[in-house]
Coordinates of C-alpha atoms and ligand atoms in Angstrom, one line a residue:
M3 CA 72.6 178.3 100.2
Q4 CA 75.3 177.2 97.8
K5 CA 74.6 173.5 98.6
T6 CA 70.8 174.1 98.0
F7 CA 71.5 175.8 94.7
G8 CA 74.1 173.1 93.7
H9 CA 71.8 170.2 94.5
L10 CA 68.8 171.8 92.6
Q11 CA 71.1 172.4 89.6
T12 CA 72.3 168.8 89.6
I13 CA 68.9 167.2 89.8
N14 CA 67.4 169.7 87.2
Q15 CA 70.2 169.1 84.7
H16 CA 69.9 165.3 85.1
K17 CA 66.1 165.3 84.8
I18 CA 66.2 167.5 81.6
K19 CA 68.6 165.1 80.0
V20 CA 66.7 161.9 81.0
T21 CA 63.4 163.5 79.9
S22 CA 64.7 164.3 76.5
L23 CA 66.2 160.8 76.0
C24 CA 62.9 159.2 77.1
F25 CA 61.0 161.5 74.7
R26 CA 63.3 160.4 71.8
C27 CA 62.4 156.8 72.7
G28 CA 58.7 157.7 72.7
L29 CA 58.3 157.3 76.5
Y30 CA 56.6 160.7 77.1
K31 CA 54.8 160.0 80.4
Q32 CA 57.9 158.3 81.9
G33 CA 60.0 161.2 80.7
L34 CA 57.9 163.7 82.5
L35 CA 57.6 161.6 85.7
H36 CA 61.2 160.5 85.9
D37 CA 62.7 161.1 89.3
L38 CA 59.9 163.5 90.4
S39 CA 60.2 162.2 93.9
K40 CA 63.6 163.9 94.2
Y41 CA 61.5 167.1 94.6
S42 CA 59.7 165.7 97.7
P43 CA 60.7 167.1 101.1
I44 CA 62.4 163.9 102.4
E45 CA 64.6 163.6 99.3
L46 CA 65.3 167.3 99.0
K47 CA 66.4 167.5 102.7
T48 CA 69.1 164.8 102.1
G49 CA 70.1 166.4 98.8
F50 CA 70.6 169.8 100.5
R51 CA 72.4 168.5 103.6
Y52 CA 74.8 166.0 101.8
Y53 CA 75.4 167.8 98.5
Q54 CA 79.1 167.4 97.5
G55 CA 79.0 168.0 93.8
Y56 CA 81.0 165.0 92.6
R57 CA 78.8 162.1 93.9
S58 CA 75.3 161.3 95.0
P59 CA 74.2 162.8 98.3
I60 CA 72.6 159.5 99.1
D61 CA 76.1 157.8 99.2
A62 CA 77.3 160.5 101.5
Q63 CA 74.3 160.0 103.8
K64 CA 74.8 156.3 103.9
E65 CA 78.4 156.8 104.8
T66 CA 77.6 159.1 107.7
E67 CA 74.3 157.6 109.0
G68 CA 74.7 154.0 107.9
Y69 CA 71.6 154.0 105.8
S70 CA 69.5 156.4 103.7
L71 CA 65.7 156.9 104.2
S72 CA 65.8 159.2 101.2
W73 CA 67.0 156.3 99.0
L74 CA 64.4 153.9 100.4
H75 CA 61.8 156.6 99.6
H76 CA 63.2 157.0 96.1
K77 CA 63.6 153.4 95.0
G78 CA 60.1 152.5 96.3
R79 CA 58.6 155.1 94.0
N80 CA 60.7 154.9 90.8
P81 CA 60.4 151.7 88.8
H82 CA 63.4 152.5 86.6
H83 CA 65.6 151.3 89.5
W84 CA 66.2 147.5 89.7
E85 CA 65.9 147.8 93.5
Y86 CA 62.2 148.6 93.0
W87 CA 61.7 145.1 91.5
L88 CA 62.9 143.1 94.6
D89 CA 60.2 141.0 96.1
N90 CA 60.3 138.7 99.1
S91 CA 59.1 135.1 99.1
K92 CA 59.5 132.1 101.4
D93 CA 63.0 131.6 99.8
G94 CA 64.1 135.1 100.7
I95 CA 64.4 138.2 98.6
K96 CA 64.3 137.7 94.8
P97 CA 64.4 140.0 91.8
V98 CA 61.4 139.9 89.4
P99 CA 61.7 140.9 85.7
M100 CA 61.4 144.6 85.1
K101 CA 58.9 145.7 82.5
F102 CA 60.8 146.6 79.3
Q103 CA 59.6 150.2 79.3
Y104 CA 61.4 150.7 82.6
V105 CA 64.5 148.9 81.4
V106 CA 64.6 151.6 78.7
E107 CA 64.1 154.4 81.3
M108 CA 67.0 152.8 83.3
F109 CA 69.1 152.9 80.1
C110 CA 68.3 156.6 79.6
D111 CA 69.1 157.3 83.3
R112 CA 72.5 155.6 83.0
V113 CA 73.4 157.4 79.7
A114 CA 72.4 160.8 81.1
A115 CA 74.3 160.2 84.4
S116 CA 77.5 159.1 82.5
Q117 CA 77.3 162.1 80.1
I118 CA 76.9 164.5 83.0
Y119 CA 79.5 162.9 85.2
L120 CA 82.2 162.3 82.6
K121 CA 81.6 165.5 80.5
E122 CA 84.0 165.5 77.5
K123 CA 85.4 162.1 78.6
Y124 CA 82.1 160.5 77.8
R125 CA 82.2 157.7 75.1
D126 CA 79.5 155.4 73.8
D127 CA 81.0 152.6 75.8
S128 CA 81.1 154.5 79.2
P129 CA 77.6 153.4 80.4
L130 CA 78.4 149.7 79.7
K131 CA 81.8 150.0 81.5
Y132 CA 80.1 151.5 84.5
Y133 CA 77.5 148.7 84.5
R134 CA 80.2 146.0 84.3
D135 CA 82.3 147.6 87.0
N136 CA 79.3 147.5 89.4
Q137 CA 77.8 144.2 88.2
S138 CA 78.7 142.2 91.2
H139 CA 76.7 144.6 93.5
V140 CA 73.4 144.2 91.8
C141 CA 70.5 141.8 92.4
I142 CA 68.7 141.8 89.1
H143 CA 66.6 139.3 87.2
P144 CA 68.5 137.5 84.4
Q145 CA 66.0 138.7 81.8
T146 CA 66.4 142.3 82.9
E147 CA 70.2 141.9 82.9
R148 CA 70.1 140.5 79.4
Q149 CA 68.0 143.4 78.2
I150 CA 70.0 146.2 79.8
L151 CA 73.3 144.6 78.7
Y152 CA 71.9 144.3 75.1
L153 CA 70.9 148.1 75.1
L154 CA 74.3 149.2 76.6
G155 CA 76.2 146.9 74.2
Y156 CA 74.2 148.2 71.2
L157 CA 75.1 151.8 72.3
K158 CA 78.7 150.9 72.4
Q159 CA 78.6 149.2 69.0
F160 CA 76.3 151.5 67.0
G161 CA 76.0 154.8 68.9
L162 CA 73.0 156.6 70.4
D163 CA 71.0 157.5 67.3
K164 CA 70.8 153.9 66.1
T165 CA 70.2 152.6 69.6
I166 CA 67.2 154.8 70.0
L167 CA 65.8 153.6 66.7
Q168 CA 66.3 150.0 67.9
I169 CA 64.6 150.9 71.2
Q170 CA 61.6 152.4 69.4
K171 CA 61.2 149.1 67.4
L172 CA 61.4 147.0 70.6
L173 CA 59.0 149.2 72.5
E174 CA 56.5 148.9 69.6
M175 CA 56.8 145.1 69.7
D176 CA 56.3 145.1 73.5
R177 CA 53.2 147.3 73.1
Q178 CA 51.8 144.8 70.7
G179 CA 52.4 142.0 73.2
L180 CA 55.0 140.3 71.0
P181 CA 57.9 138.5 72.7
L182 CA 61.1 140.5 72.5
P183 CA 64.0 138.9 70.7
I184 CA 66.4 139.9 73.5
Ligands
LIG525 ZN1 65.9 157.7 89.9

């Protein structure tokens, strides 16, 4: 019962934070839909069973079972994860560029996760540091990498309010079909 409550509290808290960040960027639909699949039976079951409070239940499930069907369910339905954008071709698996609106949602997701995880230790350079620490494990298109590094670097240099203003400008350019300068 405690695990059930703990898991629901974690995912609700995260979703509220990401939704409000997405709203500030002007991404209303994505803000509302963000991580909704976490409330599906397959993902909830893993969350309840492997809840630990200090890390993702998916990591705990992978450690115990060797893989996570819950994660495969999640990443296949949520385009803010770079893993969603892996395609296979005759040369093997390759990353395709993420749409910019989802790079922004990934940015919001990472900022919210860092804020919740680090609490009072959170700084504007924390999400960039986390990205850099895990960079060798990702398979991400160079354009996507450039864009997410630009946003995380902008956050480090100018803070959240200015980064959101910059994101709003870039999203507007993207909506108009203009090439992004990043
Ligand atoms: Zn997600």
